[in-house]
GROMACS .gro file of C-alpha atoms in nm:
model
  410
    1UNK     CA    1  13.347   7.225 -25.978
    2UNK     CA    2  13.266   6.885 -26.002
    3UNK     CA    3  12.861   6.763 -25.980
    4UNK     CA    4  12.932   6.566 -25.729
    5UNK     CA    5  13.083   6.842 -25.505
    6UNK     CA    6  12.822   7.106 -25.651
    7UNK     CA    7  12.532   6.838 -25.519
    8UNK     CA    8  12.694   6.825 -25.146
    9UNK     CA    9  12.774   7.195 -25.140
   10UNK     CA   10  12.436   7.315 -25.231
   11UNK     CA   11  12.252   7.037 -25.016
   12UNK     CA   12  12.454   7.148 -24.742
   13UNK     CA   13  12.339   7.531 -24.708
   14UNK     CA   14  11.980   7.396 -24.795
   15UNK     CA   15  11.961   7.166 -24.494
   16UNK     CA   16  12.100   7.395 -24.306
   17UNK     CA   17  11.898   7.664 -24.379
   18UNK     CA   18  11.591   7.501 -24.422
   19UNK     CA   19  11.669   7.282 -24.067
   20UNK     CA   20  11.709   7.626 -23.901
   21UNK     CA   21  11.380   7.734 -24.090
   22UNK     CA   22  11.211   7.468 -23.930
   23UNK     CA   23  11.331   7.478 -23.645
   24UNK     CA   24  11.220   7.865 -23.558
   25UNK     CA   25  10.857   7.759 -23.741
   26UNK     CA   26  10.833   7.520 -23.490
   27UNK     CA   27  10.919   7.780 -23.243
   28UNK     CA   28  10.630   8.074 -23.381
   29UNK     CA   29  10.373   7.806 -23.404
   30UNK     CA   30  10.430   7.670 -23.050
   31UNK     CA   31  10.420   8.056 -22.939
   32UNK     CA   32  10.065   8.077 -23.123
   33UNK     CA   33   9.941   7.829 -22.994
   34UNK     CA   34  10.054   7.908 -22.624
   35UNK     CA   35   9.927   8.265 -22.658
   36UNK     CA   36   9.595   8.269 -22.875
   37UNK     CA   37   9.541   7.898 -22.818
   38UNK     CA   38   9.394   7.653 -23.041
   39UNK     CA   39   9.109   7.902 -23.219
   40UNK     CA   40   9.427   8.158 -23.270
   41UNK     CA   41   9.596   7.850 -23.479
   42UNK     CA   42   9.340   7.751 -23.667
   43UNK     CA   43   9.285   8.119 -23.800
   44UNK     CA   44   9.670   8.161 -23.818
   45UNK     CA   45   9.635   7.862 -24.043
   46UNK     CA   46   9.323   7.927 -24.242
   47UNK     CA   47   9.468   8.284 -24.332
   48UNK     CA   48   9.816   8.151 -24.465
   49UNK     CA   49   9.614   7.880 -24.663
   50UNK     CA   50   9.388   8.092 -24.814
   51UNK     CA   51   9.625   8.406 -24.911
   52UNK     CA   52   9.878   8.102 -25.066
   53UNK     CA   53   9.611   7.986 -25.300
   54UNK     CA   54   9.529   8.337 -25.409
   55UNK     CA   55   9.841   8.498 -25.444
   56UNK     CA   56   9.982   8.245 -25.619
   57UNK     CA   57   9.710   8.249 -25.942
   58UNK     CA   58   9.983   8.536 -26.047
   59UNK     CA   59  10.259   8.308 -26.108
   60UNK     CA   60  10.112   8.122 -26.389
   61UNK     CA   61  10.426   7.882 -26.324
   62UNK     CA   62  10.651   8.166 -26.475
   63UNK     CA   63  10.951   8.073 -26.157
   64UNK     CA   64  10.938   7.718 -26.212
   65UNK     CA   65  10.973   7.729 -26.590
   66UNK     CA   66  11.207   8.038 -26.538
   67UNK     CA   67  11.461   7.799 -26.335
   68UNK     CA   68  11.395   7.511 -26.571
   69UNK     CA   69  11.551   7.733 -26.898
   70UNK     CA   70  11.830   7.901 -26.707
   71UNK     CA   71  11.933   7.563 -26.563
   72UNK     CA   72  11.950   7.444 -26.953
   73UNK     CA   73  12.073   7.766 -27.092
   74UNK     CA   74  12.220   8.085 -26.836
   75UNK     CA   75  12.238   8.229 -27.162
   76UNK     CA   76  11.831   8.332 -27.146
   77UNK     CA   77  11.857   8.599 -26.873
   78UNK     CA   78  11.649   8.811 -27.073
   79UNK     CA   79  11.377   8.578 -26.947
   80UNK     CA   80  11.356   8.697 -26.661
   81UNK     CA   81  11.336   9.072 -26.683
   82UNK     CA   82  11.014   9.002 -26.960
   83UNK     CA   83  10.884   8.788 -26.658
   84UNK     CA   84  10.957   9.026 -26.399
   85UNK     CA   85  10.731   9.282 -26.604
   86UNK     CA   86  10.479   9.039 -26.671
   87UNK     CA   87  10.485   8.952 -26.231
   88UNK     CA   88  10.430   9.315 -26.145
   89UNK     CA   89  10.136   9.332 -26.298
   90UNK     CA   90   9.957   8.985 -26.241
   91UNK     CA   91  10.043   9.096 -25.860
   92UNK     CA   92   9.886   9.403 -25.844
   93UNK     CA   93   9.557   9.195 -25.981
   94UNK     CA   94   9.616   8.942 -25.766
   95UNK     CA   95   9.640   9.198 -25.491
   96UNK     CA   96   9.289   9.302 -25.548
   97UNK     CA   97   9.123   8.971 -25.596
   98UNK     CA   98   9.267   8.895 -25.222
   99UNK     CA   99   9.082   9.207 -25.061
  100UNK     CA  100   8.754   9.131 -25.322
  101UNK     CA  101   8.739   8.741 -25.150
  102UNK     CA  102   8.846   8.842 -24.823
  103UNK     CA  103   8.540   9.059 -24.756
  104UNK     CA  104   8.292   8.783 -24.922
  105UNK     CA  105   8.424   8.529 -24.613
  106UNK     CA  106   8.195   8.461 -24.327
  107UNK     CA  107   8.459   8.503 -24.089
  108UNK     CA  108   8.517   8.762 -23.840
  109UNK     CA  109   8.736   9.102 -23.898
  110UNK     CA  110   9.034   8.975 -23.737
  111UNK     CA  111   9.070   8.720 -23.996
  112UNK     CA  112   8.969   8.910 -24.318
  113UNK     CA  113   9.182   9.218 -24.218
  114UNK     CA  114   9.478   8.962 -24.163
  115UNK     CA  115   9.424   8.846 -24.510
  116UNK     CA  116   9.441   9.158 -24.715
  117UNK     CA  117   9.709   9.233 -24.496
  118UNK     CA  118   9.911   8.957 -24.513
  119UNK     CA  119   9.822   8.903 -24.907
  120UNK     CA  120  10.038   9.226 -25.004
  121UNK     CA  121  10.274   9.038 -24.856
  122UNK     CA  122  10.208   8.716 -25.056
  123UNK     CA  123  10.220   8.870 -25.366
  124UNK     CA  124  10.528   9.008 -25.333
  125UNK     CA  125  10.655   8.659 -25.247
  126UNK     CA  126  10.598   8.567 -25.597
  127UNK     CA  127  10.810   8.812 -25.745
  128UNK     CA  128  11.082   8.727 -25.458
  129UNK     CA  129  11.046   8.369 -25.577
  130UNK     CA  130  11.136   8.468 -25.929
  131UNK     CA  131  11.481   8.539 -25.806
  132UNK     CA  132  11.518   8.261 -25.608
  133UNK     CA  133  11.420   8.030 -25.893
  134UNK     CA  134  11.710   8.246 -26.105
  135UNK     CA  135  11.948   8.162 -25.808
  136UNK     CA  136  11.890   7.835 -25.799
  137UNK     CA  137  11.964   7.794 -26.154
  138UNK     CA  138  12.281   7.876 -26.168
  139UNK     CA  139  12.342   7.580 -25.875
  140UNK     CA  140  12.392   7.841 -25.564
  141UNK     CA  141  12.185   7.796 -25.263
  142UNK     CA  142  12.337   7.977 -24.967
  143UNK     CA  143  12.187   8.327 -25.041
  144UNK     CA  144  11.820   8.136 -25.026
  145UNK     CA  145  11.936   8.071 -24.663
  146UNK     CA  146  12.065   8.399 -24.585
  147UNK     CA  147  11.739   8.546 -24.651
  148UNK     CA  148  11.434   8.261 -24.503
  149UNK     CA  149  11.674   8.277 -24.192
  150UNK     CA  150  11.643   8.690 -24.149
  151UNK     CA  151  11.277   8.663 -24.182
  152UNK     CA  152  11.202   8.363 -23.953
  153UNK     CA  153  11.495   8.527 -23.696
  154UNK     CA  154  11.274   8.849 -23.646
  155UNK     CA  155  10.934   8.661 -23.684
  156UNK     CA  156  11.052   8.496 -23.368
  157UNK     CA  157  11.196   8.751 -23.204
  158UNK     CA  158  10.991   9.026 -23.281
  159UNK     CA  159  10.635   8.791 -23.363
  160UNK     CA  160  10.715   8.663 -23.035
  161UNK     CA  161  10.730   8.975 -22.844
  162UNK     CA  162  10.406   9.094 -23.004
  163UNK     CA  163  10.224   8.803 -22.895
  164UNK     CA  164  10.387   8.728 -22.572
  165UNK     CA  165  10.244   9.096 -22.486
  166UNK     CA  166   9.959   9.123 -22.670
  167UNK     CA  167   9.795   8.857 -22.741
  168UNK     CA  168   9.684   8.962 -23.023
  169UNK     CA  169   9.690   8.734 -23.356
  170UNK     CA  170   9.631   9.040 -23.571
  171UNK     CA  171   9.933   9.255 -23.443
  172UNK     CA  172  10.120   8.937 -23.497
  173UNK     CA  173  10.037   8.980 -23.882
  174UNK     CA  174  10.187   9.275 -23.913
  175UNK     CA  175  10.461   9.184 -23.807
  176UNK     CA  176  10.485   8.878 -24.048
  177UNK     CA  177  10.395   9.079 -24.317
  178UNK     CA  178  10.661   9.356 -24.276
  179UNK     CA  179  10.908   9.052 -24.256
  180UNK     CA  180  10.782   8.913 -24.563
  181UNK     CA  181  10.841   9.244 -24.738
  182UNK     CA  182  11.229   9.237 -24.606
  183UNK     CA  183  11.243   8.878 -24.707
  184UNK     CA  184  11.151   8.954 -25.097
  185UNK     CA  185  11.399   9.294 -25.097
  186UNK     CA  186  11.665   9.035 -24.977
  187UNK     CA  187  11.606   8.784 -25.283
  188UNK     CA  188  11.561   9.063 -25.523
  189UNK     CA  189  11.940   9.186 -25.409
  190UNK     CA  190  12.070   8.837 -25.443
  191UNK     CA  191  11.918   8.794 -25.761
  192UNK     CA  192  12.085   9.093 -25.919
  193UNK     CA  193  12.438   8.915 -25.877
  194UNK     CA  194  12.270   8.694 -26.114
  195UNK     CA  195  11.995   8.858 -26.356
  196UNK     CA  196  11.872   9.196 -26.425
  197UNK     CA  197  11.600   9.343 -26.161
  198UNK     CA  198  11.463   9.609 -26.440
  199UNK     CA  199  11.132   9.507 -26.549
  200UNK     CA  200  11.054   9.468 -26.926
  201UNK     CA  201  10.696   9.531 -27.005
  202UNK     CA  202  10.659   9.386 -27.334
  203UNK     CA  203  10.288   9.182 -27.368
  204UNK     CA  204  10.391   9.034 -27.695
  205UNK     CA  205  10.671   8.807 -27.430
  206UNK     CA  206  10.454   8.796 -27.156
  207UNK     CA  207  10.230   8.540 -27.401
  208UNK     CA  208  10.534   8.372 -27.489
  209UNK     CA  209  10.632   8.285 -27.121
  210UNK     CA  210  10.308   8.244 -27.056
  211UNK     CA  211  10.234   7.993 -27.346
  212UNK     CA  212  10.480   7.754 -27.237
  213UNK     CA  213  10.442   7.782 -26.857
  214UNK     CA  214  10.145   7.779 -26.790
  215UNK     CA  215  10.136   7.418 -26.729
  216UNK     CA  216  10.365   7.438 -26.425
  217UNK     CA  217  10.094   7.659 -26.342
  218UNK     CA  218   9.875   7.403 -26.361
  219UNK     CA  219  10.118   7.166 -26.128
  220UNK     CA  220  10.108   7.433 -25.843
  221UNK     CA  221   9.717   7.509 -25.827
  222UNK     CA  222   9.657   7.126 -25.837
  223UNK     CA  223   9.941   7.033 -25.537
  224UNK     CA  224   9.798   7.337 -25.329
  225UNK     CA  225   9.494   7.224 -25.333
  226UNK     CA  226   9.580   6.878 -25.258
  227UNK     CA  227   9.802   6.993 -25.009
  228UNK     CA  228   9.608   7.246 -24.854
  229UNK     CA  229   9.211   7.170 -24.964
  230UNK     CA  230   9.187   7.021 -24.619
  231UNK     CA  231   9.279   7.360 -24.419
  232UNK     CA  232   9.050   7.555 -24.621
  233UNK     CA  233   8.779   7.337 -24.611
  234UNK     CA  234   8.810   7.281 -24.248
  235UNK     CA  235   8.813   7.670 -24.174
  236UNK     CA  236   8.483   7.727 -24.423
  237UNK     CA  237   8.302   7.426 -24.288
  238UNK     CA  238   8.411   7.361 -23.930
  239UNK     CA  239   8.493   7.662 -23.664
  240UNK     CA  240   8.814   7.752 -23.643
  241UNK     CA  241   8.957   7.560 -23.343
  242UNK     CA  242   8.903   7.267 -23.579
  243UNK     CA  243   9.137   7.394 -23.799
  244UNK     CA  244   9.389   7.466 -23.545
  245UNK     CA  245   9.369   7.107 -23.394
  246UNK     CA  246   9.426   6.969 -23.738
  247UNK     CA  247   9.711   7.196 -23.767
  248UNK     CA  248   9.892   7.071 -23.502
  249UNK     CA  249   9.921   6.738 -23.660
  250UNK     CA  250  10.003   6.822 -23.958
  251UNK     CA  251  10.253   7.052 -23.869
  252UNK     CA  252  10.481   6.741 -23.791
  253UNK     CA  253  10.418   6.653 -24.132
  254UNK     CA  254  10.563   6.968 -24.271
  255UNK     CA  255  10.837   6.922 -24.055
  256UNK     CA  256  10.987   6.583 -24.206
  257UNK     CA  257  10.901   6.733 -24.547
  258UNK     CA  258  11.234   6.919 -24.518
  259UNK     CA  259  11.389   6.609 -24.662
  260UNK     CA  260  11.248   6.582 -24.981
  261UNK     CA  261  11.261   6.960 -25.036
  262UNK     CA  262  11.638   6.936 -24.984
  263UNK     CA  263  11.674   6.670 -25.238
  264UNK     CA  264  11.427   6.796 -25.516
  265UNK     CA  265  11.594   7.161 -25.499
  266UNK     CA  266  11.952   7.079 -25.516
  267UNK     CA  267  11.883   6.826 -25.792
  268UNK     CA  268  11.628   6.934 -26.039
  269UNK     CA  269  11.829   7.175 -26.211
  270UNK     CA  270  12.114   6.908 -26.249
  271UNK     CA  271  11.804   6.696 -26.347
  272UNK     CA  272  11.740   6.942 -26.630
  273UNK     CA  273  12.075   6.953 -26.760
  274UNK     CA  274  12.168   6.578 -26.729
  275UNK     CA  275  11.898   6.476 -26.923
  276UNK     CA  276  12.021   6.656 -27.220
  277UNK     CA  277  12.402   6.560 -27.116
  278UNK     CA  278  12.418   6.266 -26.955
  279UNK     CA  279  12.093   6.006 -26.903
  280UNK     CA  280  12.275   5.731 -26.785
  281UNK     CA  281  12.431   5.934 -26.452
  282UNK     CA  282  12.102   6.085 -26.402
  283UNK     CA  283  11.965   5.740 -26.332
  284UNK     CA  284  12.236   5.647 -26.059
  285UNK     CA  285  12.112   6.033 -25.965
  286UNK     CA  286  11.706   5.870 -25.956
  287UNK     CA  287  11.773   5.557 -25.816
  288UNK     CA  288  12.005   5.711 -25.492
  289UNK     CA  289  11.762   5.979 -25.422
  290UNK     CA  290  11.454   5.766 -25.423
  291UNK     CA  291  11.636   5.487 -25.191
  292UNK     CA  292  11.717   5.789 -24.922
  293UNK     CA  293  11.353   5.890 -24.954
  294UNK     CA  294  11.180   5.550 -24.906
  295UNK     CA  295  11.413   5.450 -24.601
  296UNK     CA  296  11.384   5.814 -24.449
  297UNK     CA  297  10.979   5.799 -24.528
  298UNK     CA  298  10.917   5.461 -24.383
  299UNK     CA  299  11.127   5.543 -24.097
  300UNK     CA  300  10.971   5.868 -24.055
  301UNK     CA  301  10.606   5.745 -24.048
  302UNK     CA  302  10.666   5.440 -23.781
  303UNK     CA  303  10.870   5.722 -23.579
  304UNK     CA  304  10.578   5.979 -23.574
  305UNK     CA  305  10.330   5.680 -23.555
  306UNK     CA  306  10.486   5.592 -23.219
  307UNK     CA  307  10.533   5.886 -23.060
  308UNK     CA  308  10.239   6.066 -23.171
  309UNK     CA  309  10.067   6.137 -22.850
  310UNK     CA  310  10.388   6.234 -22.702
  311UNK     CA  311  10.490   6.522 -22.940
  312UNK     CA  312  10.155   6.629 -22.947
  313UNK     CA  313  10.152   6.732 -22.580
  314UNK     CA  314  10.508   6.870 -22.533
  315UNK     CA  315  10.490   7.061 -22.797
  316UNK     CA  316  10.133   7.172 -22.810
  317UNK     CA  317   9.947   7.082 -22.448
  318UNK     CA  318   9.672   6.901 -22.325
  319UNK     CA  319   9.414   7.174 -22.486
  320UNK     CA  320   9.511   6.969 -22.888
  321UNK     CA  321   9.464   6.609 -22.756
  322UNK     CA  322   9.260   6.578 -23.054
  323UNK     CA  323   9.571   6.669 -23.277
  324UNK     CA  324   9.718   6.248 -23.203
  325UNK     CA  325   9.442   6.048 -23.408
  326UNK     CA  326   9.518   6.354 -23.716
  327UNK     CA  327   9.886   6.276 -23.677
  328UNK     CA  328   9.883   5.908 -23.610
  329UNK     CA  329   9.660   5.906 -23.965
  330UNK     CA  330   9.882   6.151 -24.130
  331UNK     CA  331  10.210   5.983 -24.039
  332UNK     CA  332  10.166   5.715 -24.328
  333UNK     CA  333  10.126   5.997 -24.543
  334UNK     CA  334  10.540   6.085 -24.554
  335UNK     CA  335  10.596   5.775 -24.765
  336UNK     CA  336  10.387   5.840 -25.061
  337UNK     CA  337  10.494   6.231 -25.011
  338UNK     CA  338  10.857   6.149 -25.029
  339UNK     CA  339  10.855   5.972 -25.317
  340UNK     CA  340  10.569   6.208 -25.542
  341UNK     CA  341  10.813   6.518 -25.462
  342UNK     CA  342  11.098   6.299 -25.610
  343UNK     CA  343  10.855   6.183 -25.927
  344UNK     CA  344  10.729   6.544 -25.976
  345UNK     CA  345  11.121   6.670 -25.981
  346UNK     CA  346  11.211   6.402 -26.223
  347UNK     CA  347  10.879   6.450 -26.473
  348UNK     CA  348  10.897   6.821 -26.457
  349UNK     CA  349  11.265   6.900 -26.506
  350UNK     CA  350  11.299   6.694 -26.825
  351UNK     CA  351  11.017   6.857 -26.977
  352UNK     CA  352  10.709   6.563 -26.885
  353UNK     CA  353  10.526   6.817 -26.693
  354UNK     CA  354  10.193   6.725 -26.892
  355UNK     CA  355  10.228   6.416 -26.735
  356UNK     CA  356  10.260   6.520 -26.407
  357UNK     CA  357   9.974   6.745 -26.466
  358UNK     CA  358   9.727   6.487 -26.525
  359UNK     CA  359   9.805   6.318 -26.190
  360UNK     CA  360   9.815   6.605 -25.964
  361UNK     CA  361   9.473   6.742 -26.139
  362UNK     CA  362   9.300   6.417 -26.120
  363UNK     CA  363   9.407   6.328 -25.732
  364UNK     CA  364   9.342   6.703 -25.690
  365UNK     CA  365   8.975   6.693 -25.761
  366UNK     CA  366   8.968   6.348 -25.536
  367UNK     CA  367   9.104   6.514 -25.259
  368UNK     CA  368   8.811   6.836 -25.277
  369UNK     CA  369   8.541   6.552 -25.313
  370UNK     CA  370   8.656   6.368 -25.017
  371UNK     CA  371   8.744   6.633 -24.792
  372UNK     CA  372   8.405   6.758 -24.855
  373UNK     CA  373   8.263   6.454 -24.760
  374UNK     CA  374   8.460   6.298 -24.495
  375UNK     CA  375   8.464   6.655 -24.321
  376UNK     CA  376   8.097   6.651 -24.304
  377UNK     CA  377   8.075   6.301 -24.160
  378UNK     CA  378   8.408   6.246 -23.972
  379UNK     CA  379   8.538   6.671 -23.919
  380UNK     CA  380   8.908   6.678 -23.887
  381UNK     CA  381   8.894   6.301 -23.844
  382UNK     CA  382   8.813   6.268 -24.245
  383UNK     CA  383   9.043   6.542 -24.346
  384UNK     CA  384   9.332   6.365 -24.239
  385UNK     CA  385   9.187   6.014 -24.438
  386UNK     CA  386   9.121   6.204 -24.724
  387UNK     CA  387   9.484   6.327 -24.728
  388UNK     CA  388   9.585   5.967 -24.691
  389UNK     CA  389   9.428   5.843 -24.953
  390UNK     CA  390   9.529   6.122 -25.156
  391UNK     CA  391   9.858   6.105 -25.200
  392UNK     CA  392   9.874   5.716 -25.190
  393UNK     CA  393   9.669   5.718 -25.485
  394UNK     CA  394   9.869   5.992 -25.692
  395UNK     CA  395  10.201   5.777 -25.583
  396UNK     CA  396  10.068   5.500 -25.729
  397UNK     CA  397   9.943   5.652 -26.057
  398UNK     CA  398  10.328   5.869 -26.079
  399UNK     CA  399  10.486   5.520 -26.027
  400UNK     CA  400  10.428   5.420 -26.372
  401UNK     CA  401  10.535   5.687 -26.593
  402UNK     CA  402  10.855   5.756 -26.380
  403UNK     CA  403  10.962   5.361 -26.409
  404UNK     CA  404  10.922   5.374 -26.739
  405UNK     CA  405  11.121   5.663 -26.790
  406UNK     CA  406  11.412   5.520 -26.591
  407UNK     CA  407  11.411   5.173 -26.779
  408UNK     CA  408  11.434   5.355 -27.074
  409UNK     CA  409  11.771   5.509 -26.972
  410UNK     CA  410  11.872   5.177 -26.827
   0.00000   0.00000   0.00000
């Protein structure tokens, strides 16, 4: 099969998939914040935040890098069962540093028992993810989409009935996290068509994975935080209906990020390989990609801009009016998010990650500093400036590596 028609095919099922995902996200979050209202959201929010963080300090990068060397050589499936061992174990930790932090938060029971219960969960994603990331490498996308769609289907059917009756944000949880159990199973299946599911518990390759990984590591703990410092923050410094009316801006954000996540996962493993193959049609890849992305961002932002105050009470009611100022700020953020998704794909799949590193850890630590500032001064206000100025800044610092990287293969 030609690239080309490999490129369409697998960008296809992803924005379909991921278009439906969004969709029926939309959907739960509306029914949260219809039934537990905007103090239900904001711990609904705090409690994914937090348990994403955590759970993911067992990856140690180990998917992305995994997808990186079978995209270059589907020779290396051995990879991934020495991975798979090392992931069962970093889980179970991680497991246990969840329930340790969850009962050191001043928050109330509902929220800490969602956490350790939703974090068993979370862990488990990260093993999931490892066959998802083996998928993906060998260029096939459409079993991703079988499985998000199952969970998010009965998260909204059966979420929905739980909280349409109950009212209750913690039976809601359990719910999600038997979902996110069945969601993992289904990768794992997939994944065997692919790569071996038997675990290989061999330290000796767990240091070698880990010794060359770790830096996407690295990439992942600094994004989070600059893409989700201003949740956590919000829920540890302001109460949570704070959190849920910055949510509800945001959440429109998240919503137009489909676009880039589309593009970055159906190309960065043809990234990987065309850099070794073929430098000079992974340009004309670059340049396309980042054209769609600037158009779609700058026509994105002035679209949310706009309408703002309108989405923000059909979707949500009159009870987040103070959700419009967070998304009228946070619509100008889709440009420079766009394009830093399309810079990290390009920097990390031909082996720059260092690079990329530097960036995200440096406009990482500006982020924590001015959320902690701007929160105290401004609330939710400052949380959304600080995650404007953010990611302008780290677009700006990505812009020059990248162009020099694409001259060179001019």
């Amino acid at each position: 099969m030609s690239l080309k028609r490999k490129l369409i095919i697998n960008a296809s099922w992803l924005l379909a998939g991921q278009s439906l995902q969004k969709l029926i996200s939309y959907l739960v979050i509306l029914i949260i914040s219809r039934t537990v209202g905007d103090t239900g959201l904001g711990q609904y929010s705090f409690v994914i935040s937090f348990t994403g963080f955590v759970s993911y300090l067992s990856d140690f990068g180990i998917n992305y890098y995994i997808m990186r060397e079978l995209a270059r050589d589907r020779g290396k499936k051995d990879l991934v069962s020495y991975a798979l061992g090392f992931k069962v174990v970093l889980a179970l930790i991680d497991w246990l540093l969840i329930v340790f932090l969850a009962l050191q938060l001043n928050k109330t029971w509902v929220v800490k028992t969602a956490i350790i219960l939703y974090g068993s969960g979370a862990v488990l994603n990260t093993i999931g993810l490892l066959f998802t990331s083996s998928v993906f490498a060998h260029e096939v996308t459409k079993y991703e989409t079988y499985s998000v769609l199952t969970e998010r289907s009965l998260t909204l059917i059966a979420g929905g009935a739980v909280l349409f009756i109950t009212r209750d944000l913690l039976a809601f949880f359990v719910v999600l996290t038997a979902n996110l159990f069945l969601l993992n199973f289904l990768r794992i299946y997939f994944g065997s068509k692919f790569v071996s599911v038997r675990p290989a518990f061999e330290p000796g390759k767990w240091l070698e994975i880990l010794s060359k990984s770790y830096v996407f590591w690295f990439i992942y703990i600094f994004s989070f935080i600059y893409f989700n410092t201003d949740i956590i923050m919000l829920g540890l410094m302001k109460p949570d209906r704070v959190v849920g009316w910055y949510k509800a801006g945001y959440f429109f954000i998240q919503a137009a990020m489909l676009v880039p996540s589309v593009v970055v996962n159906t190309t960065m493993p043809s990234i990987s390989r065309l850099w070794v193959e073929d430098r000079k049609t992974l340009r004309v890849l670059f340049n396309r990609a980042f054209q769609l992305l600037l158009v779609t961002g700058i026509v994105s932002a002035l679209g949310l801009f706009v309408t703002a105050s309108y989405l923000i009470r059909i979707f949500f009611g009159e009870e987040f009016s103070n959700s419009v100022v967070v998304l009228r700020i946070l619509a100008w953020v889709l440009i420079p998010m766009f394009l830093n998704s399309l810079y990290g794909s390009l920097l990390n799949g031909i082996g720059r990650e260092r690079t990329y590193t530097k960036v995200i850890g440096a406009t990482a630590l500006l982020n924590v500093v001015l959320n902690y500032f701007l929160i105290l001064r401004m609330s939710y206000v400052g949380a959304a400036v600080a995650t404007l100025v953010t990611n302008w800044v780290a677009s700006g610092l990505l812009l020059k590596p990248v162009r020099q990287l694409t001259q060179e293969n001019a």
